[in-house]
Amino acid sequence: MRAVVTVVGKDKMGIIARVSAYLKDIKANIEDISQTILQDYFVMIMLVDLSKCDKKIAAIQKDFDIISAEIGVSARIQHEDIFNTMHKI
């Protein structure tokens, strides 16, 4: 099972480290990652493999809500199929 993780917020040191450390802790594998800085804003999208992860996407999102508040970003996760369906033209 794969999911798409998006992270957006004011750029600051440690965003990638915090999010990727959490994903490692829950045994989610980052398969692909893209990040950029748009003026003062950090934008990252990741494709993650959740096949070895014991947490459901809803529980991961609750953890992301806490992480978002801690580091001042918006972190979201969606199942890959839902993400793809939402972004079809």
PDB file of C-alpha atoms in Angstrom:
ATOM      1  CA  MET A   1       0.000   0.000   0.000  1.00  0.00           C
ATOM      2  CA  ARG A   2       1.342   3.400  -0.954  1.00  0.00           C
ATOM      3  CA  ALA A   3       0.417   6.905   0.137  1.00  0.00           C
ATOM      4  CA  VAL A   4       1.238  10.475  -0.805  1.00  0.00           C
ATOM      5  CA  VAL A   5       2.569  12.792   1.897  1.00  0.00           C
ATOM      6  CA  THR A   6       2.541  16.546   1.376  1.00  0.00           C
ATOM      7  CA  VAL A   7       4.228  19.103   3.605  1.00  0.00           C
ATOM      8  CA  VAL A   8       3.867  22.868   3.149  1.00  0.00           C
ATOM      9  CA  GLY A   9       4.922  25.740   5.388  1.00  0.00           C
ATOM     10  CA  LYS A  10       7.349  28.542   6.075  1.00  0.00           C
ATOM     11  CA  ASP A  11      10.854  27.280   5.431  1.00  0.00           C
ATOM     12  CA  LYS A  12      12.938  26.415   8.477  1.00  0.00           C
ATOM     13  CA  MET A  13      15.650  23.971   9.383  1.00  0.00           C
ATOM     14  CA  GLY A  14      14.645  20.408  10.274  1.00  0.00           C
ATOM     15  CA  ILE A  15      11.366  19.882   8.410  1.00  0.00           C
ATOM     16  CA  ILE A  16      12.616  16.994   6.268  1.00  0.00           C
ATOM     17  CA  ALA A  17      14.458  15.480   9.236  1.00  0.00           C
ATOM     18  CA  ARG A  18      11.372  15.525  11.483  1.00  0.00           C
ATOM     19  CA  VAL A  19       8.960  14.092   8.913  1.00  0.00           C
ATOM     20  CA  SER A  20      11.351  11.439   7.596  1.00  0.00           C
ATOM     21  CA  ALA A  21      12.342  10.362  11.145  1.00  0.00           C
ATOM     22  CA  TYR A  22       8.661   9.843  11.990  1.00  0.00           C
ATOM     23  CA  LEU A  23       8.137   7.806   8.821  1.00  0.00           C
ATOM     24  CA  LYS A  24      11.176   5.670   9.681  1.00  0.00           C
ATOM     25  CA  ASP A  25       9.820   5.104  13.204  1.00  0.00           C
ATOM     26  CA  ILE A  26       6.534   3.728  11.853  1.00  0.00           C
ATOM     27  CA  LYS A  27       8.345   1.607   9.234  1.00  0.00           C
ATOM     28  CA  ALA A  28       7.113   3.615   6.246  1.00  0.00           C
ATOM     29  CA  ASN A  29       9.580   3.597   3.357  1.00  0.00           C
ATOM     30  CA  ILE A  30      10.070   6.789   1.343  1.00  0.00           C
ATOM     31  CA  GLU A  31      10.091   5.650  -2.292  1.00  0.00           C
ATOM     32  CA  ASP A  32      10.272   9.068  -3.922  1.00  0.00           C
ATOM     33  CA  ILE A  33      10.626  12.625  -2.671  1.00  0.00           C
ATOM     34  CA  SER A  34      10.555  16.063  -4.212  1.00  0.00           C
ATOM     35  CA  GLN A  35      11.026  19.297  -2.335  1.00  0.00           C
ATOM     36  CA  THR A  36      11.512  22.916  -3.223  1.00  0.00           C
ATOM     37  CA  ILE A  37      11.501  26.364  -1.725  1.00  0.00           C
ATOM     38  CA  LEU A  38       9.018  28.837  -3.235  1.00  0.00           C
ATOM     39  CA  GLN A  39      10.166  32.218  -1.960  1.00  0.00           C
ATOM     40  CA  ASP A  40       9.921  31.639   1.827  1.00  0.00           C
ATOM     41  CA  TYR A  41       7.743  28.528   1.614  1.00  0.00           C
ATOM     42  CA  PHE A  42       8.910  24.935   1.862  1.00  0.00           C
ATOM     43  CA  VAL A  43       6.949  22.462  -0.301  1.00  0.00           C
ATOM     44  CA  MET A  44       7.532  18.695  -0.230  1.00  0.00           C
ATOM     45  CA  ILE A  45       5.724  15.712  -1.683  1.00  0.00           C
ATOM     46  CA  MET A  46       6.644  12.108  -0.947  1.00  0.00           C
ATOM     47  CA  LEU A  47       5.478   8.740  -2.168  1.00  0.00           C
ATOM     48  CA  VAL A  48       5.692   6.305   0.737  1.00  0.00           C
ATOM     49  CA  ASP A  49       5.254   2.542   1.004  1.00  0.00           C
ATOM     50  CA  LEU A  50       3.154   1.618   4.041  1.00  0.00           C
ATOM     51  CA  SER A  51       3.179  -2.159   3.532  1.00  0.00           C
ATOM     52  CA  LYS A  52       5.339  -2.757   6.654  1.00  0.00           C
ATOM     53  CA  CYS A  53       3.629  -0.079   8.727  1.00  0.00           C
ATOM     54  CA  ASP A  54       1.174  -1.132  11.447  1.00  0.00           C
ATOM     55  CA  LYS A  55      -0.643   2.225  11.561  1.00  0.00           C
ATOM     56  CA  LYS A  56      -3.692   3.129   9.533  1.00  0.00           C
ATOM     57  CA  ILE A  57      -3.649   6.319   7.451  1.00  0.00           C
ATOM     58  CA  ALA A  58      -6.083   8.034   9.864  1.00  0.00           C
ATOM     59  CA  ALA A  59      -3.725   7.390  12.797  1.00  0.00           C
ATOM     60  CA  ILE A  60      -0.752   8.639  10.787  1.00  0.00           C
ATOM     61  CA  GLN A  61      -2.690  11.831   9.958  1.00  0.00           C
ATOM     62  CA  LYS A  62      -3.387  12.387  13.674  1.00  0.00           C
ATOM     63  CA  ASP A  63       0.361  12.101  14.318  1.00  0.00           C
ATOM     64  CA  PHE A  64       1.022  14.476  11.407  1.00  0.00           C
ATOM     65  CA  ASP A  65      -1.384  16.975  13.003  1.00  0.00           C
ATOM     66  CA  ILE A  66       0.783  16.930  16.133  1.00  0.00           C
ATOM     67  CA  ILE A  67       4.018  17.187  14.121  1.00  0.00           C
ATOM     68  CA  SER A  68       2.498  20.031  12.068  1.00  0.00           C
ATOM     69  CA  ALA A  69       1.744  21.993  15.229  1.00  0.00           C
ATOM     70  CA  GLU A  70       5.239  21.330  16.612  1.00  0.00           C
ATOM     71  CA  ILE A  71       7.155  22.508  13.549  1.00  0.00           C
ATOM     72  CA  GLY A  72       4.696  24.991  12.041  1.00  0.00           C
ATOM     73  CA  VAL A  73       3.818  23.264   8.758  1.00  0.00           C
ATOM     74  CA  SER A  74       0.843  21.518   7.220  1.00  0.00           C
ATOM     75  CA  ALA A  75       1.554  17.784   6.795  1.00  0.00           C
ATOM     76  CA  ARG A  76      -1.039  15.572   5.106  1.00  0.00           C
ATOM     77  CA  ILE A  77      -1.222  11.946   4.005  1.00  0.00           C
ATOM     78  CA  GLN A  78      -3.593  10.350   1.488  1.00  0.00           C
ATOM     79  CA  HIS A  79      -3.835   6.857   0.097  1.00  0.00           C
ATOM     80  CA  GLU A  80      -2.260   6.869  -3.379  1.00  0.00           C
ATOM     81  CA  ASP A  81      -5.523   5.812  -5.070  1.00  0.00           C
ATOM     82  CA  ILE A  82      -7.471   8.676  -3.470  1.00  0.00           C
ATOM     83  CA  PHE A  83      -4.738  11.165  -4.394  1.00  0.00           C
ATOM     84  CA  ASN A  84      -4.745   9.964  -7.997  1.00  0.00           C
ATOM     85  CA  THR A  85      -8.531  10.066  -8.251  1.00  0.00           C
ATOM     86  CA  MET A  86      -8.660  13.616  -6.879  1.00  0.00           C
ATOM     87  CA  HIS A  87      -6.088  14.812  -9.392  1.00  0.00           C
ATOM     88  CA  LYS A  88      -7.498  13.284 -12.585  1.00  0.00           C
ATOM     89  CA  ILE A  89      -8.515  15.711 -15.280  1.00  0.00           C
TER      90      ILE A  89
END
